[in-house]
mmCIF file of C-alpha atoms in Angstrom:
data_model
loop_
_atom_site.group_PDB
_atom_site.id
_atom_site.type_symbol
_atom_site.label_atom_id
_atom_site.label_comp_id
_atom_site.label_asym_id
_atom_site.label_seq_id
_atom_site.Cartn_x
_atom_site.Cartn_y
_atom_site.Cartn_z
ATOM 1 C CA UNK A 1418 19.451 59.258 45.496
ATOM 2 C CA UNK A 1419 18.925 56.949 48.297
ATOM 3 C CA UNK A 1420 22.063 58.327 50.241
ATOM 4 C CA UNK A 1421 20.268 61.878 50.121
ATOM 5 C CA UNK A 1422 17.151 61.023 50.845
ATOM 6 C CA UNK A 1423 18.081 59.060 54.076
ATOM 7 C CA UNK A 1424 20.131 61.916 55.228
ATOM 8 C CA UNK A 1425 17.293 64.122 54.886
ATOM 9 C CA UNK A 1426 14.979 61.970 56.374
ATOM 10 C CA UNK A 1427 17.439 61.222 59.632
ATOM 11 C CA UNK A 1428 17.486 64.510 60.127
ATOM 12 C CA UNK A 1429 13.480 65.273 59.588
ATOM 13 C CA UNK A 1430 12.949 62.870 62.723
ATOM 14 C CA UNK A 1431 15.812 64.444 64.970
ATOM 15 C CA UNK A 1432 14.767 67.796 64.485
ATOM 16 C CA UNK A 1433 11.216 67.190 64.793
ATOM 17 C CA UNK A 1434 11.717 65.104 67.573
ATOM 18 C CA UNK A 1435 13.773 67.907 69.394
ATOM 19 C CA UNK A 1436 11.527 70.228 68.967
ATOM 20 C CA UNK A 1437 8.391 67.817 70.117
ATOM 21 C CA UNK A 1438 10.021 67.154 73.560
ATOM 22 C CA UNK A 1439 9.739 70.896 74.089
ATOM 23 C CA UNK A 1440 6.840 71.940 72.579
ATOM 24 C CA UNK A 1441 4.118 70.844 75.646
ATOM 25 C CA UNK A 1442 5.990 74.225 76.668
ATOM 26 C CA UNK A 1443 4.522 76.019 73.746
ATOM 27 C CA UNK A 1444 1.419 73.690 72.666
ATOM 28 C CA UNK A 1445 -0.155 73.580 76.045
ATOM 29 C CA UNK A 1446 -0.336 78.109 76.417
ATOM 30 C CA UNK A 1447 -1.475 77.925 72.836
ATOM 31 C CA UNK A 1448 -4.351 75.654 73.106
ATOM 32 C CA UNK A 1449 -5.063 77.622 76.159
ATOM 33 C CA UNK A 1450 -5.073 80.322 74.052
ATOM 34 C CA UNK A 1451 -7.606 79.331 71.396
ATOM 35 C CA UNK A 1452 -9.961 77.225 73.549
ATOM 36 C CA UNK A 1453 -10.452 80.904 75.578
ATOM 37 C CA UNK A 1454 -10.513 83.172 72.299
ATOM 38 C CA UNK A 1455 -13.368 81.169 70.693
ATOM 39 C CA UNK A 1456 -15.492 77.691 70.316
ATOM 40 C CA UNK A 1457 -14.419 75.195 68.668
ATOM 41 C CA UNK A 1458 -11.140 72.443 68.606
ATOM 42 C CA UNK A 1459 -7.863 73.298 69.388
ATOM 43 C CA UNK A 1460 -6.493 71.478 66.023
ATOM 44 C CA UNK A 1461 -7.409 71.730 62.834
ATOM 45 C CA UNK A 1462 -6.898 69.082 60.002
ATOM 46 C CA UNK A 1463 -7.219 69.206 56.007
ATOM 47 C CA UNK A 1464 -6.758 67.249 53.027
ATOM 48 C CA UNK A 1465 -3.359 68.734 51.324
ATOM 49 C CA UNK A 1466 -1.364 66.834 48.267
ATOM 50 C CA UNK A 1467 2.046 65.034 49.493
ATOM 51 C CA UNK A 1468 4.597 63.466 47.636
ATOM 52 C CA UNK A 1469 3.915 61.831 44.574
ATOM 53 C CA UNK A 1470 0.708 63.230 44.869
ATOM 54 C CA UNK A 1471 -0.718 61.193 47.481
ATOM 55 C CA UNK A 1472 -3.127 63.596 49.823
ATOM 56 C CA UNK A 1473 -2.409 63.159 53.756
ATOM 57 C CA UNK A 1474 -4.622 64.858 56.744
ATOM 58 C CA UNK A 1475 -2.140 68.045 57.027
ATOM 59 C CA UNK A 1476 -2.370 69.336 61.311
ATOM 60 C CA UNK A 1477 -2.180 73.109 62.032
ATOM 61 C CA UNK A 1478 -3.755 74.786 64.943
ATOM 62 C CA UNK A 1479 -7.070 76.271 64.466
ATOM 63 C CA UNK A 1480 -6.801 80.046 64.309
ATOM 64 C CA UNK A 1481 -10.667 80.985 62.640
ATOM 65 C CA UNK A 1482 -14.076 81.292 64.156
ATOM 66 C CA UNK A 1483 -15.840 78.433 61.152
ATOM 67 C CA UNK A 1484 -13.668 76.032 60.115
ATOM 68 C CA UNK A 1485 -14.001 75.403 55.890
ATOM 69 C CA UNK A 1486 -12.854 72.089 54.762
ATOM 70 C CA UNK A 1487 -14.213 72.607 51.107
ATOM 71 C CA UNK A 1488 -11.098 72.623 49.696
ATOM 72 C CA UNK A 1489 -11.417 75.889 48.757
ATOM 73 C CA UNK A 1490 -11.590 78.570 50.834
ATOM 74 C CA UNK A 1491 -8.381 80.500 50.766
ATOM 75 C CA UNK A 1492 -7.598 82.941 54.131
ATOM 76 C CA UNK A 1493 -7.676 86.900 52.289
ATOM 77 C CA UNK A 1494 -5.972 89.986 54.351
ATOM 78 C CA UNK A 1495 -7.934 91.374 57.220
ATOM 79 C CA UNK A 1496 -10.257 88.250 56.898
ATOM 80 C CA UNK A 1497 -12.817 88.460 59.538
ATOM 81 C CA UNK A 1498 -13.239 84.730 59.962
ATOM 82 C CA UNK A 1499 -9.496 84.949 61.751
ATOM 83 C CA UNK A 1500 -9.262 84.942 65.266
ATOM 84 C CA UNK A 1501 -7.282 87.857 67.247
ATOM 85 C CA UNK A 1502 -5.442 84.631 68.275
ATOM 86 C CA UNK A 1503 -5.488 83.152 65.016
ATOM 87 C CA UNK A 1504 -4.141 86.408 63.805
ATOM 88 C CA UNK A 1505 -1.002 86.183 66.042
ATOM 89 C CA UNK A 1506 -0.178 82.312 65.852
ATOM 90 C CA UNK A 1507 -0.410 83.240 61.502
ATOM 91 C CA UNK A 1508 1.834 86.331 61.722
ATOM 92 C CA UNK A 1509 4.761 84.302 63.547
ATOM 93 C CA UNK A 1510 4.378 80.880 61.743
ATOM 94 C CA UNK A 1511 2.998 78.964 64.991
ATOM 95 C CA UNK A 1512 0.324 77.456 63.520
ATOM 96 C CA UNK A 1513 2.254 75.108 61.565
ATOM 97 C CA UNK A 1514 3.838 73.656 64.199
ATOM 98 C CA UNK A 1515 1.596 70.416 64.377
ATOM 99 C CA UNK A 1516 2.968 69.805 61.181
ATOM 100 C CA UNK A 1517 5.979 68.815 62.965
ATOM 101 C CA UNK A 1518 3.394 65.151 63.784
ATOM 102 C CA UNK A 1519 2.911 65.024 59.991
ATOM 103 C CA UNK A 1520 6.758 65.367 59.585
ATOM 104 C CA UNK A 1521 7.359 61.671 62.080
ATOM 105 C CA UNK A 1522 4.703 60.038 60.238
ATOM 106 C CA UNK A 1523 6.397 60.948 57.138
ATOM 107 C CA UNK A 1524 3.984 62.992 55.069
ATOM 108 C CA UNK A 1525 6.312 65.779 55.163
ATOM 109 C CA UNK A 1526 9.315 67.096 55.407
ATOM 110 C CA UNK A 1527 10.881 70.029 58.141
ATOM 111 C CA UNK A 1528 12.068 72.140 54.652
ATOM 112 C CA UNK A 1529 9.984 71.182 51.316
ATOM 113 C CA UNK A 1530 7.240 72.720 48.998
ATOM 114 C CA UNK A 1531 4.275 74.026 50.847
ATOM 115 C CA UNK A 1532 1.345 71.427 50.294
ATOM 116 C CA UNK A 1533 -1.566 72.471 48.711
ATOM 117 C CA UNK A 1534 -5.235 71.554 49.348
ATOM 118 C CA UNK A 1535 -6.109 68.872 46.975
ATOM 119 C CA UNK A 1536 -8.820 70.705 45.101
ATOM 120 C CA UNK A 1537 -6.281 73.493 44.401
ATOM 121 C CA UNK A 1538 -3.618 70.387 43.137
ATOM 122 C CA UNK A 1539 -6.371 69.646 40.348
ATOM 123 C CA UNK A 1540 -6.609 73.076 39.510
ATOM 124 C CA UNK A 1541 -3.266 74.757 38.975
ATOM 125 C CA UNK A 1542 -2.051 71.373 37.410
ATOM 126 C CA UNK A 1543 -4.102 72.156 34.598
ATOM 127 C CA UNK A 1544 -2.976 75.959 34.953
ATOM 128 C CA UNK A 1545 0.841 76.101 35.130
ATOM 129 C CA UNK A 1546 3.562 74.162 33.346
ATOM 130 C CA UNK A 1547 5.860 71.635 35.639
ATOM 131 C CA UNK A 1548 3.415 72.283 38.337
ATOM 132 C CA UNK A 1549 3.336 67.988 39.467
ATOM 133 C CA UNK A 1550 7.127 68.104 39.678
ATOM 134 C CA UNK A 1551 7.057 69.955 43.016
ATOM 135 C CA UNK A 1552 5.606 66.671 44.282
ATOM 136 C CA UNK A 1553 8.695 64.983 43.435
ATOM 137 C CA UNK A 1554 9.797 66.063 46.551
ATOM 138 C CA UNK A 1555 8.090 65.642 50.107
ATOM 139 C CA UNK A 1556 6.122 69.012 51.412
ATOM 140 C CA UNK A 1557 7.746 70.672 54.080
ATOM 141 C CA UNK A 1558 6.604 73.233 57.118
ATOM 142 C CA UNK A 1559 9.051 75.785 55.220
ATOM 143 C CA UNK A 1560 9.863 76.291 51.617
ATOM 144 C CA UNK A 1561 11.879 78.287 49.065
ATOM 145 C CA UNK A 1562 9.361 80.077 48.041
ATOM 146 C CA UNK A 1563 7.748 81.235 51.509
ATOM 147 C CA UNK A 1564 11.233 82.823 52.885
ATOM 148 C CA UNK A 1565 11.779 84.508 49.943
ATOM 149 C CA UNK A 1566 7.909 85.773 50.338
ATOM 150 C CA UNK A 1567 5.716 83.907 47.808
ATOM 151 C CA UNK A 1568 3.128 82.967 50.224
ATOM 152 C CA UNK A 1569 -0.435 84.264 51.424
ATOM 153 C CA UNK A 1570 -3.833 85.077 48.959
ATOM 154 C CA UNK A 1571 -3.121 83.253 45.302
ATOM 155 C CA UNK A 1572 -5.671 85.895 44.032
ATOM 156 C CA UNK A 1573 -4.129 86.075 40.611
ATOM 157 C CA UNK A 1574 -2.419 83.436 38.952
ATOM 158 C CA UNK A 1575 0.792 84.706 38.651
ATOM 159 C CA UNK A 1576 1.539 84.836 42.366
ATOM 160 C CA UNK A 1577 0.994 80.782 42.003
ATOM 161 C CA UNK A 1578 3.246 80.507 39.251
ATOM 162 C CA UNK A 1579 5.836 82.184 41.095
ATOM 163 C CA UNK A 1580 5.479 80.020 44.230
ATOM 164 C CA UNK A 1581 5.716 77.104 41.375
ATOM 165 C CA UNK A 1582 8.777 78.214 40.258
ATOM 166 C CA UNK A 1583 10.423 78.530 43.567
ATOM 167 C CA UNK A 1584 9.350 74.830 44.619
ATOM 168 C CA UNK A 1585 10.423 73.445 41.295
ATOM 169 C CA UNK A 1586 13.768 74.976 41.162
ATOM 170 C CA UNK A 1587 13.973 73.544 45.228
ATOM 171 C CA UNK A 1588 13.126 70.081 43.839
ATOM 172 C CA UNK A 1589 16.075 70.474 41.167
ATOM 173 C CA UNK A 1590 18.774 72.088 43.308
ATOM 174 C CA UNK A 1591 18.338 70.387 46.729
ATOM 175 C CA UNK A 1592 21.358 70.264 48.657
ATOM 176 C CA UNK A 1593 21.467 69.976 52.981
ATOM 177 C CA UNK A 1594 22.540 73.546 53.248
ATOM 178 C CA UNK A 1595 20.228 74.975 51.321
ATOM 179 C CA UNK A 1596 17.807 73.570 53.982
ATOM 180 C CA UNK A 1597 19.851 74.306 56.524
ATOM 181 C CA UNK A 1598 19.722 78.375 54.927
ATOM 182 C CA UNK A 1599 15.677 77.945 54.838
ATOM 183 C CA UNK A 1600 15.235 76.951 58.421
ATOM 184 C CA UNK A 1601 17.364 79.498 59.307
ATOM 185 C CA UNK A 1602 15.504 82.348 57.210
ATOM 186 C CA UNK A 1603 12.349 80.987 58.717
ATOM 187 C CA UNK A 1604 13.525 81.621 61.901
ATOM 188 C CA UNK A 1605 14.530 84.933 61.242
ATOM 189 C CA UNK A 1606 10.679 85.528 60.344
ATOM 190 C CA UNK A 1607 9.021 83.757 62.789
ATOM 191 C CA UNK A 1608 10.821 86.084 65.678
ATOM 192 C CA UNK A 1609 9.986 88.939 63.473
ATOM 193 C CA UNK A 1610 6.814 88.521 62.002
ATOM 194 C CA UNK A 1611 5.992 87.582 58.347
ATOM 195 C CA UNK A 1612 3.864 90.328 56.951
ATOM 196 C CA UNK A 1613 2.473 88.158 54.080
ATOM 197 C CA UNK A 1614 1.703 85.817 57.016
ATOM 198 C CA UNK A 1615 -2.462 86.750 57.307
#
């Protein structure tokens, strides 16, 4: 629906936007932060799937000691490659805020499905039924599925068929006040911690 999509989209850019003017406030102490807890660059960039399946360059800031850009390595609980500062900037979301570039350019959306790494995309699309449709849809910084917990290790299949689920039902049902209710959930959890956040 065109009418949808360009309300969504206007609103993508004056959020993002909003929150961009303020952020040297935020970006400048963090990159502070991670230059001083260990070598390496501030940002951090990987291949993720987008909509329609096209992969983008997906920005977070760099919170571990080696940077893997396999495509496969997967952050576990108490994972020693994390930074203390990494640790922190996971555990309240803030490392997804250079995702907020990806959302102007337009690989993304403020509220969407998650994106996946693209070697992960090839996998569980063999794996799990309607898996592609949650590409019918633009990825977003926060999802469905991460507020209502569905996030961290996908150890076992079944935790990515529940994260599935959650995206595909949030391509089916999307309305502006259901994003409006995610953004606000993911709020709640970045001021008070996320403990599948690791």
């Amino acid at each position: 629906n065109p009418i949808t999509a360009t309300i969504k989209r206007t609103f993508d850019i004056v959020f993002s936007l909003s929150i961009l003017i303020l952020s040297p406030l935020i970006f400048i102490p963090v990159a502070i932060a991670i230059k001083c807890g260990s070598k390496g660059p501030v940002f951090f960039k990987q291949k993720r799937t987008g909509y329609r399946g096209k992969a983008f360059n997906c920005y977070k800031f760099r919170t571990m000691t080696e940077v893997h850009n396999d495509g496969t390595y997967q952050v576990k609980k108490e994972d020693p490659n994390v930074t203390r500062v990494g640790r922190f900037l996971r555990h309240y979301n803030i490392d997804e805020l250079p995702q907020l570039v990806n959302v102007l350019k337009g690989d993304m959306s403020i509220v969407g499905p998650r994106p996946h790494m693209t070697e992960h995309t090839e996998m569980y699309r063999k794996l799990i039924d309607k898996y592609m449709v949650r590409h019918t849809v633009k990825p977003g910084i926060t999802g469905w599925a991460q507020v209502l917990g569905y996030r961290g290790q996908t150890d076992e299949l079944w935790k990515m068929e529940k994260r599935v689920e959650c995206d595909v039902w949030y391509a089916e049902n999307w309305n502006f006040l259901l994003d409006m209710k995610i953004i606000l959930l993911t709020i709640y959890k970045m001021i008070t911690g996320d403990k599948n956040a690791y």
